[in-house]
XYZ file of C-alpha atoms in Angstrom:
471
model
C -146.558 -23.776 47.226
C -146.604 -27.476 46.419
C -143.421 -28.979 44.924
C -143.260 -32.605 43.725
C -139.854 -34.283 43.548
C -138.927 -37.539 41.796
C -136.938 -39.185 44.614
C -138.053 -40.117 48.107
C -136.121 -40.254 51.337
C -136.628 -41.959 54.683
C -134.414 -39.528 56.580
C -133.693 -35.802 56.633
C -130.276 -36.208 58.233
C -128.288 -33.895 55.934
C -125.015 -35.612 56.754
C -126.251 -39.016 55.633
C -129.103 -38.461 53.154
C -127.922 -39.370 49.641
C -130.953 -37.629 48.098
C -129.739 -34.258 49.447
C -133.328 -33.306 50.291
C -132.560 -30.949 53.231
C -130.454 -28.690 50.971
C -132.846 -28.977 48.028
C -135.823 -28.153 50.251
C -134.211 -24.961 51.546
C -133.763 -26.285 55.092
C -129.962 -26.322 55.205
C -127.071 -24.436 53.638
C -123.358 -25.079 53.145
C -120.275 -22.957 53.709
C -119.820 -22.495 49.959
C -122.153 -22.482 46.965
C -121.669 -23.346 43.309
C -122.346 -20.928 40.449
C -123.077 -23.505 37.787
C -122.921 -20.990 34.956
C -119.257 -20.179 35.611
C -118.318 -23.447 37.412
C -116.991 -21.252 40.224
C -117.495 -21.525 43.970
C -118.277 -18.593 46.245
C -118.881 -18.158 50.002
C -122.370 -18.804 51.363
C -122.416 -19.395 55.134
C -118.734 -18.552 54.949
C -117.984 -14.883 54.256
C -114.434 -15.413 52.985
C -111.480 -17.802 53.088
C -107.741 -17.950 52.625
C -105.214 -20.701 52.103
C -102.600 -20.403 54.847
C -100.318 -23.057 53.364
C -100.711 -26.092 51.142
C -102.513 -28.094 53.858
C -104.179 -25.365 55.949
C -107.213 -23.205 55.233
C -108.836 -20.427 57.240
C -112.565 -19.968 56.696
C -114.314 -16.899 58.105
C -117.926 -17.490 59.164
C -120.701 -15.118 58.118
C -122.067 -12.990 60.963
C -125.706 -12.401 61.971
C -126.915 -15.786 60.754
C -129.352 -17.668 62.981
C -130.458 -21.283 63.068
C -134.173 -22.046 62.933
C -134.244 -22.287 66.745
C -132.856 -18.756 67.127
C -129.295 -19.699 68.051
C -126.636 -17.645 66.302
C -124.286 -19.356 63.890
C -120.663 -19.218 65.054
C -117.402 -20.990 64.326
C -117.915 -23.505 67.126
C -121.335 -24.511 65.783
C -119.871 -24.954 62.300
C -117.047 -27.090 63.693
C -119.507 -29.317 65.565
C -121.557 -29.778 62.410
C -118.560 -30.579 60.182
C -117.150 -32.954 62.801
C -120.453 -34.817 62.841
C -120.688 -34.972 59.042
C -117.231 -36.536 58.825
C -118.038 -38.994 61.607
C -121.369 -40.035 60.071
C -120.349 -40.220 56.411
C -117.398 -42.380 55.367
C -117.540 -41.181 51.766
C -117.448 -37.551 52.855
C -114.546 -38.260 55.199
C -112.612 -39.641 52.245
C -113.573 -36.702 50.011
C -112.658 -33.924 52.467
C -109.392 -35.403 53.769
C -109.624 -33.287 56.908
C -107.033 -33.935 59.602
C -108.274 -31.375 62.134
C -110.705 -28.483 62.567
C -110.022 -25.719 65.074
C -112.543 -22.978 65.847
C -111.080 -19.555 66.549
C -113.582 -16.786 67.345
C -115.214 -16.043 63.963
C -113.143 -18.424 61.862
C -112.194 -22.060 61.373
C -108.714 -23.380 60.799
C -108.921 -26.593 58.745
C -105.886 -28.795 58.204
C -105.992 -31.524 55.553
C -104.077 -34.791 55.575
C -102.432 -33.957 52.232
C -102.178 -30.867 50.021
C -105.742 -30.546 48.759
C -106.551 -27.466 46.652
C -110.151 -28.587 46.063
C -111.210 -28.501 49.724
C -113.328 -25.368 49.256
C -115.071 -26.912 46.242
C -115.869 -30.029 48.268
C -117.447 -27.891 50.994
C -120.242 -27.266 48.479
C -121.286 -30.902 49.027
C -124.840 -31.144 50.463
C -123.621 -33.596 53.106
C -121.520 -30.760 54.599
C -124.716 -28.804 55.351
C -124.419 -26.858 58.588
C -126.938 -27.710 61.331
C -127.220 -27.123 65.057
C -126.155 -30.536 66.329
C -126.997 -29.523 69.923
C -130.695 -28.962 69.139
C -133.308 -31.096 70.832
C -134.898 -32.068 67.509
C -134.268 -35.508 66.028
C -131.836 -34.749 63.201
C -133.355 -37.329 60.851
C -136.838 -35.825 61.331
C -136.360 -32.079 61.861
C -132.793 -30.912 61.247
C -132.209 -27.379 62.512
C -130.499 -25.517 59.692
C -130.082 -21.926 58.575
C -132.100 -22.042 55.334
C -135.129 -19.974 54.330
C -137.546 -22.713 55.455
C -137.766 -24.952 58.513
C -139.418 -28.357 58.867
C -142.768 -28.494 60.660
C -143.452 -32.161 59.888
C -141.917 -35.026 57.928
C -143.585 -38.190 56.661
C -140.759 -40.518 55.519
C -141.143 -41.510 51.893
C -144.119 -39.167 51.506
C -143.619 -35.435 52.161
C -142.127 -32.593 54.163
C -144.111 -29.628 55.438
C -142.067 -26.418 55.544
C -142.616 -22.962 56.998
C -140.816 -19.692 56.382
C -137.833 -18.892 58.593
C -138.749 -15.299 59.446
C -135.253 -14.465 60.703
C -133.556 -15.736 57.553
C -130.247 -13.928 57.109
C -130.438 -13.352 53.334
C -133.782 -11.548 53.089
C -137.394 -12.442 53.703
C -138.498 -15.656 51.973
C -141.542 -14.976 49.793
C -143.593 -18.087 50.590
C -145.370 -18.764 53.881
C -145.404 -22.542 53.526
C -144.124 -25.236 51.175
C -145.248 -28.830 50.754
C -142.360 -30.885 49.378
C -143.798 -34.188 48.144
C -141.925 -37.323 47.026
C -143.342 -39.261 44.063
C -141.233 -41.628 41.969
C -143.972 -42.205 39.350
C -143.557 -39.672 36.490
C -147.172 -40.144 35.399
C -148.451 -39.322 38.868
C -146.151 -36.311 39.130
C -147.429 -35.004 35.815
C -151.067 -35.577 36.785
C -150.532 -33.652 40.026
C -149.562 -30.607 37.983
C -152.306 -30.948 35.351
C -154.968 -31.321 38.060
C -153.780 -28.156 39.785
C -152.657 -29.993 42.926
C -148.964 -29.173 42.388
C -147.301 -25.906 41.416
C -143.906 -27.294 40.363
C -143.046 -30.836 39.261
C -139.453 -32.016 38.928
C -138.921 -34.266 35.896
C -142.458 -34.657 34.544
C -143.295 -37.511 32.196
C -141.224 -36.875 29.064
C -143.980 -38.078 26.733
C -146.311 -35.429 28.201
C -144.084 -32.378 27.796
C -145.746 -31.181 24.583
C -149.167 -31.684 26.154
C -148.174 -29.712 29.247
C -147.030 -26.814 27.118
C -150.267 -26.959 25.113
C -152.124 -26.765 28.434
C -150.444 -23.421 29.100
C -147.982 -24.819 31.643
C -144.300 -23.893 31.533
C -141.620 -26.524 30.956
C -138.128 -25.330 31.826
C -135.347 -27.395 30.249
C -131.714 -27.178 31.275
C -128.498 -28.913 30.334
C -127.118 -30.508 33.477
C -123.870 -31.833 34.888
C -125.388 -35.332 34.798
C -124.435 -38.404 32.784
C -126.335 -41.674 32.436
C -123.698 -44.379 32.474
C -123.382 -48.126 32.311
C -121.322 -49.067 35.347
C -119.202 -52.193 34.863
C -118.316 -54.391 37.822
C -114.629 -55.155 37.231
C -114.678 -57.754 39.989
C -116.725 -60.040 37.727
C -114.993 -62.430 35.328
C -116.515 -61.244 32.063
C -116.116 -57.560 32.929
C -112.397 -58.076 33.536
C -112.045 -58.633 29.791
C -111.280 -55.392 27.965
C -112.602 -57.012 24.801
C -115.940 -57.750 26.494
C -116.184 -54.189 27.817
C -115.477 -52.836 24.328
C -118.107 -55.138 22.863
C -120.753 -54.002 25.354
C -119.863 -50.345 24.726
C -120.035 -50.834 20.947
C -123.579 -52.204 21.212
C -124.989 -49.038 22.792
C -127.097 -47.012 20.372
C -126.845 -43.578 21.975
C -128.860 -41.824 19.281
C -131.710 -44.265 19.827
C -131.591 -43.566 23.577
C -131.740 -39.818 22.920
C -134.518 -39.922 20.331
C -136.466 -43.051 21.204
C -136.354 -43.006 25.006
C -135.665 -39.398 26.000
C -137.601 -37.769 23.140
C -134.606 -35.624 22.256
C -134.170 -34.211 25.775
C -130.560 -35.400 26.015
C -127.330 -35.512 24.049
C -125.102 -38.527 23.322
C -122.217 -38.923 25.765
C -118.655 -39.772 24.780
C -117.227 -39.477 28.287
C -118.466 -38.385 31.699
C -118.143 -34.625 31.125
C -120.185 -32.347 28.895
C -118.153 -31.305 25.823
C -118.530 -27.653 26.901
C -116.534 -28.236 30.091
C -112.955 -26.908 29.910
C -111.651 -30.268 31.128
C -113.563 -32.478 28.649
C -111.200 -34.203 26.207
C -111.514 -33.986 22.435
C -111.891 -37.721 21.997
C -110.413 -39.253 18.827
C -112.824 -40.482 16.189
C -113.805 -44.122 16.523
C -111.362 -46.341 14.700
C -112.413 -49.573 13.094
C -111.490 -52.328 15.510
C -111.906 -56.052 15.139
C -113.471 -56.812 18.524
C -114.002 -60.418 17.408
C -110.239 -61.002 17.307
C -109.829 -59.439 20.770
C -112.631 -61.616 22.150
C -111.001 -64.727 20.670
C -107.722 -63.808 22.375
C -109.615 -63.662 25.684
C -111.101 -67.122 25.128
C -114.518 -66.224 23.729
C -116.084 -67.941 20.730
C -119.420 -68.089 18.946
C -121.257 -71.416 19.220
C -124.701 -71.823 17.643
C -125.380 -68.092 17.804
C -124.270 -67.755 21.431
C -121.127 -66.091 22.728
C -119.384 -68.590 24.987
C -116.281 -68.947 27.113
C -114.939 -72.307 28.247
C -118.060 -73.845 26.724
C -120.443 -71.744 28.813
C -122.793 -69.127 27.284
C -122.148 -65.570 28.447
C -124.916 -64.493 30.826
C -124.776 -61.103 32.556
C -126.837 -59.467 35.304
C -127.800 -55.824 34.737
C -129.158 -53.684 37.585
C -131.549 -50.767 37.089
C -134.085 -48.764 39.118
C -137.412 -46.987 38.640
C -136.674 -43.639 40.280
C -135.275 -42.568 36.907
C -137.847 -44.116 34.555
C -135.632 -43.808 31.471
C -132.988 -46.121 32.979
C -135.082 -49.340 32.866
C -135.916 -48.544 29.229
C -132.226 -48.090 28.470
C -131.525 -51.411 30.229
C -134.098 -53.156 28.012
C -132.527 -51.657 24.878
C -129.071 -52.877 25.920
C -130.547 -56.296 26.709
C -132.109 -56.483 23.234
C -128.945 -55.385 21.417
C -126.785 -57.810 23.402
C -129.050 -60.682 22.392
C -128.188 -59.991 18.744
C -124.538 -60.920 19.421
C -125.358 -63.961 21.552
C -125.159 -62.423 25.047
C -127.973 -63.059 27.522
C -128.623 -60.185 29.935
C -130.919 -60.626 32.932
C -132.339 -57.364 34.278
C -132.839 -56.942 38.027
C -134.804 -54.024 39.483
C -133.424 -52.532 42.703
C -134.671 -49.754 44.985
C -131.565 -48.057 46.373
C -128.791 -48.325 43.761
C -125.931 -46.936 45.853
C -126.596 -49.266 48.775
C -127.147 -52.344 46.610
C -124.167 -51.847 44.302
C -121.848 -51.263 47.251
C -122.989 -54.227 49.344
C -123.917 -56.838 46.700
C -121.293 -57.814 44.150
C -123.200 -60.467 42.183
C -123.956 -58.162 39.227
C -122.056 -57.348 36.044
C -123.595 -54.114 34.759
C -125.759 -51.334 36.151
C -127.502 -48.339 34.649
C -126.684 -45.411 36.887
C -126.985 -41.640 36.753
C -124.363 -39.388 38.267
C -123.503 -35.718 38.566
C -119.988 -35.394 37.178
C -119.045 -31.813 38.086
C -121.438 -30.725 40.848
C -118.719 -28.741 42.590
C -117.468 -27.085 39.404
C -114.469 -29.372 38.909
C -113.878 -32.818 37.421
C -111.906 -33.971 40.454
C -115.020 -34.894 42.440
C -116.274 -37.417 39.900
C -112.847 -38.908 39.198
C -112.117 -39.376 42.903
C -115.561 -40.734 43.756
C -115.825 -43.112 40.797
C -112.315 -44.338 39.951
C -110.182 -43.969 43.092
C -110.022 -47.086 45.328
C -111.271 -44.945 48.238
C -114.087 -43.385 46.188
C -117.590 -43.492 47.648
C -119.075 -44.262 44.208
C -116.418 -46.715 43.013
C -119.025 -49.396 42.387
C -116.917 -50.817 39.549
C -114.261 -51.857 42.067
C -111.555 -50.037 40.088
C -108.053 -50.641 41.447
C -105.734 -49.376 38.739
C -102.382 -48.216 40.119
C -101.606 -45.868 37.233
C -105.091 -44.352 37.374
C -104.901 -43.893 41.144
C -101.545 -42.135 40.833
C -102.956 -39.799 38.194
C -105.897 -38.885 40.439
C -103.604 -38.395 43.446
C -101.456 -35.982 41.429
C -104.578 -34.114 40.351
C -105.610 -33.772 43.986
C -102.360 -31.953 44.776
C -102.430 -29.621 41.770
C -103.576 -26.037 42.331
C -103.189 -24.362 38.936
C -106.529 -24.402 37.092
C -105.089 -24.932 33.599
C -102.909 -27.787 34.842
C -105.911 -29.359 36.584
C -107.960 -29.171 33.392
C -105.165 -30.817 31.376
C -104.736 -33.568 33.960
C -108.492 -34.169 34.097
C -108.542 -34.525 30.316
C -105.742 -37.091 30.504
C -107.546 -39.129 33.159
C -110.800 -39.089 31.188
C -108.926 -40.313 28.117
C -107.279 -43.092 30.145
C -110.719 -44.206 31.369
C -112.055 -44.111 27.801
C -109.200 -46.205 26.394
C -109.821 -48.915 28.989
C -113.625 -48.648 28.822
C -113.937 -48.308 32.582
C -117.718 -47.821 32.385
C -119.675 -46.748 29.318
C -121.121 -43.267 29.101
C -124.537 -43.199 27.470
C -126.197 -39.772 27.368
C -126.292 -36.410 29.105
C -130.000 -35.997 29.987
C -131.513 -32.565 30.304
C -133.407 -31.664 33.466
C -137.042 -30.836 32.745
C -139.184 -29.008 35.295
C -142.861 -28.214 34.719
C -144.588 -25.387 36.572
C -147.659 -23.218 36.595
C -147.420 -19.850 34.899
C -148.009 -17.998 38.170
C -144.803 -19.321 39.764
C -141.976 -16.806 39.996
C -138.333 -17.169 40.980
C -137.791 -20.767 39.862
C -134.354 -21.555 38.405
C -133.475 -24.998 37.019
C -129.921 -25.433 38.296
C -127.449 -27.596 36.396
C -126.087 -28.841 39.723
C -129.598 -29.919 40.878
C -128.700 -28.717 44.378
C -130.771 -25.564 44.916
C -134.543 -25.867 44.490
C -136.646 -24.296 47.231
C -135.151 -20.821 47.617
C -136.119 -17.546 49.260
C -137.014 -16.100 45.852
C -139.742 -18.609 44.978
C -143.300 -17.294 45.034
C -146.760 -18.083 43.717
C -148.747 -15.096 42.517
C-alpha cells in the first residue's frame, strides 16, 4: 500500500518528532490510546492502571509484546523509553510533570511533582511512544517500536519504507509492505491518487474533491479536534493593546474562510473547542462595541486613511506556512481586510512554524493550526498554549490569573468540575482575545475503493494500522 501524507519529517525519533510520524506510520505505540468518539482513554501497551494517591500512579505493562528486534517489552524497557522521552523533549517534560519512575517487575510506579489527574491522558501523547532505546539502530532513522510495521528504510523529507511485524502482539497485520510518502503539495498528492500511484492520500486538494468522487474514488470527511487560529504575539507593542486585538478579531470573516477557502469543509470557530465538546462554553452573542473609542484610549488614531500610533502607521508581520495550503490563503484574506481599516500587514512564509515562532520574536501574528483536545480533555491545549511553561505558548502569555486557573484545573480530578473550569478558562481567553479562533477544518482523506480498514480519526494520531488492506 502507498500512503501519501501532507507533512514531511527529517527524523523518525518519536521522542522529538513534532510531526508524530512514527506513531502515525504504525511503527510505535503508546501506553494509552484515545477513543476519539467518546473522548476517553484506554490502555494500549499498558494493560491497566491505578492511582495509588494524588501524586502516584501504578501502570501495569501488557505481557507478550515484542519489539521489532524480538526483545520482549517489560517494565524496565518502558521506563528507559519514558526517561529518554522526558530527557529529549522539554515540552513533554513540562506536560508530564514526572518526578520519578520506578520499574517493579511487570509494573511502573510513576510519581508526579504535583497532583496531576491527567497524567494517563498525557501518556497518549505520540512523543511518549515506547521504543527499545538499547537497540543498535539509529533512533532517528529506524526506531525499534512495537507497532504493526517496522522501518526498512527512511529517506528524510521523502518517504519511509515499512514491512509487516510478523510477531505483532495484537493480531497479524494485513499488509506486507507500506510506502509512507511525504508531499506538502496538495496538487501533487491528488495527482498521485488519480494516476493510481497512491492508494490513500491525506488531505487532497480541496478544489478537486468533487472530481475525485466523480472518478469513483472515495473521500472520507471527518470533524476533527483541530482549530485554525490566529496566534497573537503579546510581546509586541501593538498586540499588547486589547483594543488592537479586538479590532483584528473583528475583521476576520469566518464564513468567507469556510465557503471561499475551504469550500465548506469547515465550520466557523468561536473558541478553541468544538461546540460539541462537554467543556466548550456557550459564548454570549456579540455585543455592539465601539472599538474606535477603545483604540483612541490606547493612543491610536486615523490619519489619511491609515491607523497610526505616535504618528507612525501600524504595520504588522504575519507568519504563515505552506504545509497547510489553506493557511496562506487565510493570511491573504486577513491582510486584505486589515488594509480596509488602514493597517498594513506583511506576510512572511516560514517552513517550520513551531521552531520559528519559538525562537524568533519579530512577528505580530501567525496563522497556526492546532489540535485542541487530542488526549480527550481540554487541559492539554490550555496548558500548552496559555501556561507560561507551555510548549506551544508562542503568544508569550504571562497572565497570573490565567495561570492560576490552569494550575487549579491541573489538580482537579472530578470530570464535571474539570469541564466547568475549562469552560471558565476558555471564556477568560475569549474576553481578552488571547488569540483569534478562525475555523474548525474537517479532515479529508481520499482513497481507492479497494482499500479496506481505513478510519479517519479525529485525533489524527492513528493512520497505518494492522487492519488496513488493499484488495
